[in-house]
Amino acid sequence: MLYKIYKKLLKYFGPQGWWPIGGVYNPTKKHLKDEEKFEIMVGAILTQNTAWSNVEKALSNLRKENLLDIEEISKINLKKLQTLIKPSGFYKQKALRLKNFVNSIRPIGLIENMSREEWLKINGVGPETADSILLYALGKPYFVVDAYTKRLINRLAIFNNEKYEKIREFFEKNIPRSVKIYKEYHALIVALAKNFCKKNPECRNCPILSYCKRGKNEIRGGFRNGIKQ
DNA sequence: GCCCAGGGCACTG
DNA sequence: CAGTGCCATGGG
């Protein structure tokens, strides 16, 4: 069922080309440069509970001054870093996380072989950030579970308020073990959540309505629009 | 003005 | 182990 949903979403929305680099979604790029990997890692931290449009402003500020670089972030004055990333919110906390992050991964040559557990040891890197780094920056098959994914899984009634790891394992067990698919699927879930499976869901015309009992009830009027959850 | 957004951590019971 | 408060900006 999970894989069928993936194909349905892919057909409906088309390839999403995640992760954006330099503000550009690039569906075809295969080999990432070190600085591109680093940009993804910084973005993964800055986007914690934050809209990507705000993250892009912060990344743009860093890029403008050629500071989107491990050594530069390591050297930069903390107050200045705070100012530059301010648009991404939680900026004091995130400035500390970035500082701690770069000090944890230098030299960059080491990071390719860091295990998931090692990423998780870094303060400020939780499961979603770790998996985003592993999948999108390093091209390793870890499925990224975010708030949208949890919402979807709850609404499909696959799980009820299940923990991160369980949901990740469920995806990894039920779709082909492919980095390309993992990347695309996560991005497609975000597209679905922004367009249909919103906090107040708009189930009409949802591309995966046929898989969603709750959604069908919604359409039938079993739930009043916008009132039930 | 309110609600929300591609979490994670520290602390409490 | 589960629940809760906190961090903060910008767009709709």
Coordinates of C-alpha atoms (C1' of nucleotides) in Angstrom, one line a residue:
Chain A
M1 CA 0.0 0.0 0.0
L2 CA 2.8 2.4 0.9
Y3 CA 4.5 1.9 -2.5
K4 CA 1.2 2.3 -4.3
I5 CA 0.6 5.5 -2.6
Y6 CA 4.1 6.6 -3.7
K7 CA 3.4 5.9 -7.3
K8 CA 0.1 7.7 -7.1
L9 CA 1.7 10.8 -5.6
L10 CA 4.6 10.7 -8.1
K11 CA 2.2 10.6 -11.0
Y12 CA 0.1 13.4 -9.5
F13 CA 2.7 15.8 -8.4
G14 CA 5.7 14.8 -10.5
P15 CA 9.3 14.6 -9.3
Q16 CA 10.0 17.2 -6.6
G17 CA 13.7 17.3 -7.0
W18 CA 14.7 17.5 -3.4
W19 CA 16.9 18.7 -1.7
P20 CA 17.0 22.3 -3.0
I21 CA 20.6 23.6 -3.3
G22 CA 21.2 27.3 -3.9
G23 CA 17.5 27.9 -3.8
V24 CA 17.1 25.5 -6.8
Y25 CA 15.4 22.2 -6.9
N26 CA 17.5 20.0 -9.1
P27 CA 16.0 16.6 -10.0
T28 CA 18.9 15.4 -12.1
K29 CA 22.1 16.1 -10.1
K30 CA 23.8 13.0 -9.1
H31 CA 27.1 13.8 -7.5
L32 CA 27.2 16.5 -4.8
K33 CA 30.2 18.6 -4.1
D34 CA 31.3 18.9 -0.4
E35 CA 30.0 22.4 -0.2
E36 CA 26.7 21.3 -1.5
K37 CA 26.5 18.5 1.1
F38 CA 27.3 21.1 3.8
E39 CA 24.6 23.4 2.6
I40 CA 22.1 20.6 2.9
M41 CA 23.3 19.9 6.5
V42 CA 23.0 23.6 7.5
G43 CA 19.6 23.7 5.9
A44 CA 18.5 20.6 7.7
I45 CA 19.3 22.3 11.0
L46 CA 17.9 25.7 10.1
T47 CA 14.6 24.2 8.9
Q48 CA 13.8 22.6 12.3
N49 CA 10.2 23.5 12.9
T50 CA 10.5 26.3 10.4
A51 CA 9.2 27.2 7.0
W52 CA 11.7 26.7 4.2
S53 CA 11.1 30.2 2.8
N54 CA 12.6 31.5 6.0
V55 CA 15.5 29.1 5.9
E56 CA 16.3 30.2 2.4
K57 CA 16.7 33.8 3.6
A58 CA 19.2 32.7 6.2
L59 CA 21.1 30.5 3.7
S60 CA 21.1 33.4 1.3
N61 CA 22.6 35.7 3.9
L62 CA 25.4 33.2 4.6
R63 CA 26.0 32.5 0.9
K64 CA 26.3 36.2 0.1
E65 CA 29.3 36.5 2.4
N66 CA 30.8 33.2 1.5
L67 CA 30.2 31.9 4.9
L68 CA 28.4 28.7 3.9
D69 CA 31.4 26.7 4.7
I70 CA 32.6 24.6 7.6
E71 CA 35.7 26.5 8.5
E72 CA 33.9 29.9 8.1
I73 CA 31.0 28.8 10.4
S74 CA 33.6 27.6 12.9
K75 CA 35.4 30.9 12.9
I76 CA 32.5 33.3 12.7
N77 CA 31.6 35.5 15.6
L78 CA 28.5 34.0 17.3
K79 CA 26.6 37.3 17.4
K80 CA 27.2 37.8 13.7
L81 CA 26.0 34.2 13.0
Q82 CA 22.9 34.9 14.9
T83 CA 22.2 38.0 12.9
L84 CA 22.7 36.3 9.6
I85 CA 20.4 33.3 10.4
K86 CA 17.8 35.4 12.2
P87 CA 15.1 35.0 9.5
S88 CA 15.0 31.3 10.1
G89 CA 13.8 31.7 13.6
F90 CA 15.0 30.2 16.9
Y91 CA 18.2 32.0 15.8
K92 CA 20.1 32.0 19.1
Q93 CA 19.5 28.3 19.5
K94 CA 20.3 27.5 15.9
A95 CA 23.5 29.5 15.9
L96 CA 24.8 27.4 18.8
R97 CA 23.7 24.3 17.1
L98 CA 25.5 25.2 13.9
K99 CA 28.7 26.1 15.9
N100 CA 28.5 22.8 17.7
F101 CA 27.7 21.0 14.5
V102 CA 30.7 22.1 12.5
N103 CA 33.0 21.5 15.5
S104 CA 31.6 17.9 15.6
I105 CA 32.1 17.1 11.9
R106 CA 35.5 18.6 11.0
P107 CA 37.3 17.5 9.0
I108 CA 34.6 16.9 6.4
G109 CA 36.4 13.8 5.1
L110 CA 35.3 11.9 8.2
I111 CA 31.6 12.5 7.8
E112 CA 30.9 10.1 5.0
N113 CA 31.4 7.3 7.3
M114 CA 29.6 8.6 10.3
S115 CA 26.8 6.2 11.5
R116 CA 23.3 7.3 12.3
E117 CA 24.1 6.8 16.0
E118 CA 27.1 9.1 15.7
W119 CA 25.0 11.9 14.0
L120 CA 22.4 11.5 16.7
K121 CA 25.0 12.1 19.4
I122 CA 25.5 15.7 18.1
N123 CA 23.5 18.1 20.2
G124 CA 20.9 19.7 18.0
V125 CA 20.7 16.8 15.6
G126 CA 17.6 14.7 16.3
P127 CA 16.3 11.8 14.2
E128 CA 14.8 13.9 11.4
T129 CA 17.8 16.1 11.0
A130 CA 20.1 13.0 11.1
D131 CA 18.1 11.2 8.5
S132 CA 17.8 14.2 6.3
I133 CA 21.6 14.5 6.3
L134 CA 22.1 10.8 5.7
L135 CA 19.6 10.7 2.9
Y136 CA 19.9 14.0 1.1
A137 CA 23.5 15.0 1.7
L138 CA 25.2 11.6 1.9
G139 CA 22.9 9.5 -0.2
K140 CA 22.2 6.7 2.3
P141 CA 18.9 4.9 2.6
Y142 CA 17.3 6.3 5.7
F143 CA 13.7 7.4 5.3
V144 CA 13.0 10.8 6.7
V145 CA 9.9 11.1 8.9
D146 CA 8.6 14.6 9.6
A147 CA 5.5 16.0 11.1
Y148 CA 3.7 15.7 7.7
T149 CA 4.6 12.0 7.5
K150 CA 3.3 11.4 11.0
R151 CA 0.1 13.3 10.2
L152 CA -0.4 11.2 7.0
I153 CA 0.2 7.9 8.8
N154 CA -2.2 8.8 11.5
R155 CA -4.9 9.8 9.0
L156 CA -4.4 6.7 6.9
A157 CA -4.9 4.9 10.3
I158 CA -1.8 2.9 9.8
F159 CA -0.5 3.9 13.2
N160 CA -1.9 6.0 16.0
N161 CA 0.7 8.4 17.4
E162 CA 3.5 6.1 16.7
K163 CA 7.1 7.0 17.5
Y164 CA 9.6 8.2 14.9
E165 CA 11.7 5.1 14.7
K166 CA 8.7 2.8 14.2
I167 CA 7.4 4.9 11.4
R168 CA 10.8 5.1 9.7
E169 CA 11.2 1.3 9.9
F170 CA 7.7 0.8 8.5
F171 CA 8.5 2.9 5.5
E172 CA 11.9 1.2 5.0
K173 CA 10.3 -2.2 5.3
N174 CA 7.5 -1.6 2.8
I175 CA 9.0 0.3 -0.1
P176 CA 12.1 -0.6 -2.2
R177 CA 15.4 0.2 -0.5
S178 CA 16.3 3.0 -2.9
V179 CA 17.8 6.3 -2.1
K180 CA 16.1 7.8 -5.1
I181 CA 12.7 6.6 -3.9
Y182 CA 13.3 7.6 -0.3
K183 CA 14.2 11.1 -1.4
E184 CA 11.3 11.5 -3.7
Y185 CA 8.7 10.0 -1.4
H186 CA 9.5 12.3 1.5
A187 CA 9.3 15.3 -0.8
L188 CA 6.0 14.1 -2.2
I189 CA 4.5 13.7 1.3
V190 CA 5.4 17.3 1.9
A191 CA 3.6 18.3 -1.3
L192 CA 0.6 16.3 -0.3
A193 CA 0.5 17.8 3.1
K194 CA 0.8 21.3 1.8
N195 CA -1.9 20.9 -0.8
F196 CA -4.4 18.4 0.6
C197 CA -3.5 16.7 3.9
K198 CA -3.2 20.0 5.8
K199 CA -3.9 20.5 9.4
N200 CA -7.5 21.0 8.4
P201 CA -7.5 18.5 5.6
E202 CA -9.0 19.3 2.2
C203 CA -9.8 15.8 1.1
R204 CA -11.8 16.7 -2.0
N205 CA -9.6 15.9 -5.0
C206 CA -6.9 14.3 -2.8
P207 CA -4.8 12.0 -5.1
I208 CA -4.8 9.2 -2.5
L209 CA -8.3 9.5 -1.2
S210 CA -9.0 5.9 -2.2
Y211 CA -6.5 4.8 0.4
C212 CA -7.9 6.9 3.1
K213 CA -10.9 5.8 5.0
R214 CA -11.0 9.0 7.0
G215 CA -10.8 11.1 3.9
K216 CA -13.7 9.2 2.3
N217 CA -15.8 9.8 5.4
E218 CA -14.9 13.4 5.2
I219 CA -16.2 13.6 1.7
R220 CA -19.4 11.8 2.6
G221 CA -20.1 14.3 5.3
G222 CA -19.4 11.9 8.1
F223 CA -17.3 14.7 9.4
R224 CA -18.1 18.3 9.2
N225 CA -15.5 20.2 7.2
G226 CA -12.8 21.6 9.4
I227 CA -14.4 20.6 12.6
K228 CA -13.2 17.1 13.2
Q229 CA -9.5 17.2 13.8
Chain B
dG1 C1' -4.6 39.9 15.3
dC2 C1' -4.1 34.7 14.8
dC3 C1' -2.2 30.3 13.0
dC4 C1' 1.3 27.8 11.2
dA5 C1' 5.9 26.0 9.6
dG6 C1' 10.3 20.2 6.5
dG7 C1' 12.3 19.7 15.5
dG8 C1' 15.0 19.1 19.4
dC9 C1' 16.2 19.5 24.1
dA10 C1' 15.7 20.0 29.0
dC11 C1' 12.9 19.2 32.6
dT12 C1' 9.1 17.0 35.3
dG13 C1' 6.0 13.4 37.1
Chain C
dC1 C1' 8.7 6.4 29.4
dA2 C1' 5.1 10.3 28.3
dG3 C1' 4.0 14.9 28.6
dT4 C1' 5.2 19.9 28.5
dG5 C1' 7.5 24.4 27.9
dC6 C1' 10.6 26.7 25.3
dC7 C1' 12.9 28.5 21.3
dA8 C1' 11.3 33.1 17.1
dT9 C1' 10.8 34.6 12.4
dG10 C1' 7.9 35.7 8.3
dG11 C1' 3.9 34.5 5.3
dG12 C1' -1.0 33.5 4.7

